[in-house]
mmCIF file of C-alpha atoms in Angstrom:
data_model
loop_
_atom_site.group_PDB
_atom_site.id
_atom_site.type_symbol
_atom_site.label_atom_id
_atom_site.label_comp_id
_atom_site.label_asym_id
_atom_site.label_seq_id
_atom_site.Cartn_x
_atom_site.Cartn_y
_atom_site.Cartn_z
ATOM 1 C CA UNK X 19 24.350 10.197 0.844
ATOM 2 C CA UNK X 20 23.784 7.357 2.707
ATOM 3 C CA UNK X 21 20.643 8.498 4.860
ATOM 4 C CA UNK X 22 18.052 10.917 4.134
ATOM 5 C CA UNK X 23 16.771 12.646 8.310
ATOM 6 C CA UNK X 24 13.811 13.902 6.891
ATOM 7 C CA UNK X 25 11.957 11.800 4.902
ATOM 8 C CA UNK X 26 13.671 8.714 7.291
ATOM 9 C CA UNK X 27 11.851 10.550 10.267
ATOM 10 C CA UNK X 28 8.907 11.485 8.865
ATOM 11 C CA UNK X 29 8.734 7.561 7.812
ATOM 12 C CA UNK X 30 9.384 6.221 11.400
ATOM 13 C CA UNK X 31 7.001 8.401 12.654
ATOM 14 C CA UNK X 32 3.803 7.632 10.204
ATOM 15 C CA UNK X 33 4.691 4.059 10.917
ATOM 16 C CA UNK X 34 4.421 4.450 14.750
ATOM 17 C CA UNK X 35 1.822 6.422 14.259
ATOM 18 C CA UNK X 36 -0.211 3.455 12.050
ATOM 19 C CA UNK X 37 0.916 0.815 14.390
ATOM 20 C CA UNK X 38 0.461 2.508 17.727
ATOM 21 C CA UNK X 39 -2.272 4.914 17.850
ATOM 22 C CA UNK X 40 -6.104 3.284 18.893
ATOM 23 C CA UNK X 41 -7.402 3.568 15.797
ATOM 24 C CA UNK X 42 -10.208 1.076 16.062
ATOM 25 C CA UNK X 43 -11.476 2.916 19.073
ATOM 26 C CA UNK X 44 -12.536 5.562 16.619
ATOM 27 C CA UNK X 45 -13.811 3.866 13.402
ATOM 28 C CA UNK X 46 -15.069 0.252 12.418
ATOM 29 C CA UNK X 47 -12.765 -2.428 11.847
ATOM 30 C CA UNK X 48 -12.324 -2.086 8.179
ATOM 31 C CA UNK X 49 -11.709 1.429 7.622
ATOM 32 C CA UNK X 50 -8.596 0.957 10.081
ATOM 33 C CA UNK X 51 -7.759 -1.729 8.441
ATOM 34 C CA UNK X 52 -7.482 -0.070 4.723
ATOM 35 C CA UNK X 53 -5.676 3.337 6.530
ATOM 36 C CA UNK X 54 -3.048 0.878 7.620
ATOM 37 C CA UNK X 55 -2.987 -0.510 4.382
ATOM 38 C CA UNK X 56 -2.547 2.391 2.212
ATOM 39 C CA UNK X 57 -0.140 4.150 5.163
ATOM 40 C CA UNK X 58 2.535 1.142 4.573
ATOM 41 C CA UNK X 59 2.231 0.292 1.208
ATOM 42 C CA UNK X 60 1.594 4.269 -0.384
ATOM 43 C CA UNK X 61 3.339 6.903 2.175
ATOM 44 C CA UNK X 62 5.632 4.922 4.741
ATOM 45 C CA UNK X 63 7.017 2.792 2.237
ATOM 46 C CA UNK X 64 8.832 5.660 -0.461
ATOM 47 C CA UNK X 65 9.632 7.731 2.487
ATOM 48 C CA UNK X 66 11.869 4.792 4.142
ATOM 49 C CA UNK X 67 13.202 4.673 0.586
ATOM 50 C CA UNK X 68 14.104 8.103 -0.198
ATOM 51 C CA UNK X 69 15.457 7.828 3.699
ATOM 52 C CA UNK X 70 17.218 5.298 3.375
ATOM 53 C CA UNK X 71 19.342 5.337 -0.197
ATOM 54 C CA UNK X 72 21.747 2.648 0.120
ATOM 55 C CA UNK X 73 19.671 0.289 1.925
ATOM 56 C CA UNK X 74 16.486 0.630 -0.888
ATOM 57 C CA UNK X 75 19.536 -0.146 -3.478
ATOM 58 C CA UNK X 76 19.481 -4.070 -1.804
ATOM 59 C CA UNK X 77 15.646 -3.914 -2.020
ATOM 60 C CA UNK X 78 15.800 -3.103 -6.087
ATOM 61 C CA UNK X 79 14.228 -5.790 -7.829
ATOM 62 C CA UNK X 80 12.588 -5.627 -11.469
ATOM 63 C CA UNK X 81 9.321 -2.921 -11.207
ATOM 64 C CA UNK X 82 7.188 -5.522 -12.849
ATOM 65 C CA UNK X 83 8.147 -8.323 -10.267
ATOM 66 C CA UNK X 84 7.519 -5.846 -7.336
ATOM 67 C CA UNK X 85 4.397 -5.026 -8.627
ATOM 68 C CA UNK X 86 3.302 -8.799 -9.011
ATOM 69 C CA UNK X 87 4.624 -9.462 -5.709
ATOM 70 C CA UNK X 88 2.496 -6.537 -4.546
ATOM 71 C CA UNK X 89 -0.576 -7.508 -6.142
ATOM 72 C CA UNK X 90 -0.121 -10.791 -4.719
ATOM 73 C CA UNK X 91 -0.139 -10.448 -0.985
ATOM 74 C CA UNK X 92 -2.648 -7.009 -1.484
ATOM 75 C CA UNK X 93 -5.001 -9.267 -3.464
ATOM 76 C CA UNK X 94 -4.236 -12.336 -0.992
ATOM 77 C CA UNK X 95 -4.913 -10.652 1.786
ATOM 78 C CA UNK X 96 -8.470 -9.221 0.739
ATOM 79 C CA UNK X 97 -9.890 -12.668 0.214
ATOM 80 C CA UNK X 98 -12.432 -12.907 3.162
ATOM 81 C CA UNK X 99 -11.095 -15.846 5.283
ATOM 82 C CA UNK X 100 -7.349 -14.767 5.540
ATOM 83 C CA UNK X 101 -8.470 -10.899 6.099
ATOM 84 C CA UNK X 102 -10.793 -12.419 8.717
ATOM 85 C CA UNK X 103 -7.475 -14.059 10.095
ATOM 86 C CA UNK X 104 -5.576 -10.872 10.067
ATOM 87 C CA UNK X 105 -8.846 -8.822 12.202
ATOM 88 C CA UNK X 106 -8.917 -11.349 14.959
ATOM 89 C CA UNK X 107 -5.450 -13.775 15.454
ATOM 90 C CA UNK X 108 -2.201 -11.726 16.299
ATOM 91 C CA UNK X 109 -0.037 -13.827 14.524
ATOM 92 C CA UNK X 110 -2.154 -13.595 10.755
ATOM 93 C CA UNK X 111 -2.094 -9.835 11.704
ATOM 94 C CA UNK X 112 1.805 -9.455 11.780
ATOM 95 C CA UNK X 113 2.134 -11.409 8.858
ATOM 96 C CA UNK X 114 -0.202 -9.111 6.893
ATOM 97 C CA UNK X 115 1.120 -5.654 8.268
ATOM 98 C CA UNK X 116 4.804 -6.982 7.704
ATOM 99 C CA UNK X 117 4.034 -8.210 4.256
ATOM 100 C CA UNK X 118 2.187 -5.302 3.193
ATOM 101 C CA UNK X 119 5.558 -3.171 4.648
ATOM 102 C CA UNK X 120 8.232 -5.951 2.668
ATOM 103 C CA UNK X 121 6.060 -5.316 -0.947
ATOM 104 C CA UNK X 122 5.622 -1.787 -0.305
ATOM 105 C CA UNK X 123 9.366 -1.121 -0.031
ATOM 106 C CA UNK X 124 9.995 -3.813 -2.786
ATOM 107 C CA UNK X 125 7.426 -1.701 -5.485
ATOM 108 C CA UNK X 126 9.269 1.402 -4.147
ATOM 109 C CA UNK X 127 12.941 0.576 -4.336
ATOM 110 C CA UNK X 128 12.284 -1.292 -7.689
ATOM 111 C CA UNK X 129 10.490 1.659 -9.293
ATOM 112 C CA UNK X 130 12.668 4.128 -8.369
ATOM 113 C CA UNK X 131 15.567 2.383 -8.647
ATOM 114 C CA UNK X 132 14.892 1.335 -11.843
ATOM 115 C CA UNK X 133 17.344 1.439 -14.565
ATOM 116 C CA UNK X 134 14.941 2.818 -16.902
ATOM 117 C CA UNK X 135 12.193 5.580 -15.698
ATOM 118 C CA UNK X 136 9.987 4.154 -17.482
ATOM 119 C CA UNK X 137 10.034 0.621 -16.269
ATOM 120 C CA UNK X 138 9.306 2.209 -12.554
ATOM 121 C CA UNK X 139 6.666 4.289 -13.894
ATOM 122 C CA UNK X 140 5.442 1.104 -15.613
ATOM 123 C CA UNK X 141 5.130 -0.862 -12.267
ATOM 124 C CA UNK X 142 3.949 2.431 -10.325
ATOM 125 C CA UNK X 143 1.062 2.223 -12.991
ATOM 126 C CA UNK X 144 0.230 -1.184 -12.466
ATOM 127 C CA UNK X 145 -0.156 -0.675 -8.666
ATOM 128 C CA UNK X 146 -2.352 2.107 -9.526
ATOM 129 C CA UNK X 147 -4.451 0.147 -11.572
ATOM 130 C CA UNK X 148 -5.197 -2.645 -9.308
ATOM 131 C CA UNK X 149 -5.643 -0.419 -6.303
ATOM 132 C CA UNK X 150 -8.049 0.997 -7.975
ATOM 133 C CA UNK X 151 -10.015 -2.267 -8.703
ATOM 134 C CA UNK X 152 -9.509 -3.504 -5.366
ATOM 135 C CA UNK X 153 -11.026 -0.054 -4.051
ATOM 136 C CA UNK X 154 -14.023 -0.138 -6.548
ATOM 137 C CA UNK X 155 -14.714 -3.380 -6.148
ATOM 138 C CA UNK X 156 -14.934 -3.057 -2.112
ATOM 139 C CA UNK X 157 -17.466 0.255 -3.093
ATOM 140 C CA UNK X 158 -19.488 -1.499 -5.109
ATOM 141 C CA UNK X 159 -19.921 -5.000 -3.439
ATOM 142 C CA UNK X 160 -23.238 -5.170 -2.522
ATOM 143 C CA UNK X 161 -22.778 -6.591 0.622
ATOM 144 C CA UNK X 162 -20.483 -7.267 3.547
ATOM 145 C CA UNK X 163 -17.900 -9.376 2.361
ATOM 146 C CA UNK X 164 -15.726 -10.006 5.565
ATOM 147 C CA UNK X 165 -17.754 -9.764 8.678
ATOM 148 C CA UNK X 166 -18.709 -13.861 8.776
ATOM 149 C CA UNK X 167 -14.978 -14.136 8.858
ATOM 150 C CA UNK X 168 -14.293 -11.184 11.323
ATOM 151 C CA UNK X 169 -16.976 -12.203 13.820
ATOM 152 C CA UNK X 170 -18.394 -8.804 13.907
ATOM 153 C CA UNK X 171 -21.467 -7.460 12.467
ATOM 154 C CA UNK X 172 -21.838 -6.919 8.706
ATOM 155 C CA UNK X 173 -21.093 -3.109 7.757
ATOM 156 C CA UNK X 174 -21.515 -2.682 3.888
ATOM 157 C CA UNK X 175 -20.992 0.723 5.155
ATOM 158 C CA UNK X 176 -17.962 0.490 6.510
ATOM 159 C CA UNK X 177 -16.278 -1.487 3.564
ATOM 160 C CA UNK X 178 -17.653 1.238 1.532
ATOM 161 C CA UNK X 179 -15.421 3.449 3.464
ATOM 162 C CA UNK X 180 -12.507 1.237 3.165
ATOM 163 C CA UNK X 181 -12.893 0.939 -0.613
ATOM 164 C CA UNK X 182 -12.969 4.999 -0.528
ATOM 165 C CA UNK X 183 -10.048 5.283 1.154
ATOM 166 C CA UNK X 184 -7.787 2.707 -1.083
ATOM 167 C CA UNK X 185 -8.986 5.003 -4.317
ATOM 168 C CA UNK X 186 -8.301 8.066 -2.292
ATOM 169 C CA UNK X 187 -4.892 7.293 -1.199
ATOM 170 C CA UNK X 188 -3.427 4.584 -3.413
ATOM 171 C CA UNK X 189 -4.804 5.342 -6.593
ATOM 172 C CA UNK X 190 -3.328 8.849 -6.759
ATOM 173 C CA UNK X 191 -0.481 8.149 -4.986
ATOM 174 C CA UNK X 192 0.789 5.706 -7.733
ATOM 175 C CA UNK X 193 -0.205 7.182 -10.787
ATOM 176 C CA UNK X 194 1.574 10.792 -9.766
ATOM 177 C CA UNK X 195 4.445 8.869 -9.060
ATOM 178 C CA UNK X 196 4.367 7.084 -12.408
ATOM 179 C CA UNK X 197 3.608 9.935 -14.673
ATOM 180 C CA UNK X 198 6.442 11.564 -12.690
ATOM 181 C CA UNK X 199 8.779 8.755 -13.544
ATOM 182 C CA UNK X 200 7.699 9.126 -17.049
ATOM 183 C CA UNK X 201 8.339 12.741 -17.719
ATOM 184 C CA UNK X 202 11.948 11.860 -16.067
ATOM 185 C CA UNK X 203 12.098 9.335 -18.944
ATOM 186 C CA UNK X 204 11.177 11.375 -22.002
ATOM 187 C CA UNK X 205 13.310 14.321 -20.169
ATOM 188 C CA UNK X 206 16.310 11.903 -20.357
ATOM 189 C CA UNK X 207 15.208 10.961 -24.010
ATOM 190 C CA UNK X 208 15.196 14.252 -24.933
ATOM 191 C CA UNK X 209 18.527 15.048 -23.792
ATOM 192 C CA UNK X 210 20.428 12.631 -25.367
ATOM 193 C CA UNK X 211 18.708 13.182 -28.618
#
């Protein structure tokens, strides 16, 4: 099948729905930023995949190159002056919403592509792992790390929040997905044994 309606829809929509809606009328700067974040890289991302089949098979690199690549621009774009960049010039704030979409569909396609299950989950685990970091480490900072950078006010508070909602979404997202891909490996084992 060369298209998948519902999860392709459901995909579009989250993503309009990220990009569109006035989110930073409603909550400080960072929180929107890390609901973006995890929307692309965690939910929109495997849903254009499972929508979209045949193109995810051109995406399909190596799980533990996606996941590099991945921790890369996640990681790259966390360091204070090119986050700063991203909250207040247009241009730095494409790059990082269309980078964090290009990695998330790379990690995606790669792990569930992957020749072996177990090679996706390995790279679905990874991603979980340095979520997680990223998220605790935003938690536990003991002070505002981007607001000289973001010309606003600093809101350990709000980063706090951030860091919460990178554990909450991307941590669990991953690792389900991984353990999944790894009882589809020992399932295959099994069989052929």
């Amino acid at each position: 099948m060369s298209v998948r309606p519902g999860f392709l829809m459901i995909g579009i929509m989250l993503l309009a729905m990220v990009w569109l809606l006035p989110m930073e009328t409603w909550w400080p700067g960072f929180p929107v930023h890390m609901i973006r974040h995890m929307a692309l890289v965690a939910i929109v991302a495997p849903l254009l995949v499972l929508g979209l089949p045949k193109v995810s098979a051109l995406l399909a690199i190596a799980p533990l190159m996606a996941a590099v690549l991945e921790f890369a621009v996640v990681w790259g774009w966390h360091l204070p002056r090119l986050h700063g960049a991203a909250r207040t010039e247009n241009a730095a704030f494409v790059a990082e919403q269309a980078s964090f979409l290009v990695v998330g569909l790379l990690v995606w396609a790669g792990c569930l592509r992957a020749t072996h299950p177990l090679a996706g989950a390995g790279g679905l685990l990874l991603t979980s792992m340095h979520m997680t970091l990223l998220g605790a480490l935003l938690i536990l900072a003991p002070r505002d790390l981007y607001y000289a950078f973001c010309g606003t006010e600093p809101n350990v508070s709000a980063q706090q929040f951030g860091g919460m909602i990178m554990l909450a979404v991307g941590t669990p997202v991953y690792l389900v997905a991984g353990l999944w891909l790894t009882s589809r490996a020992l399932s295959e084992e099994e069989a052929t044994a």
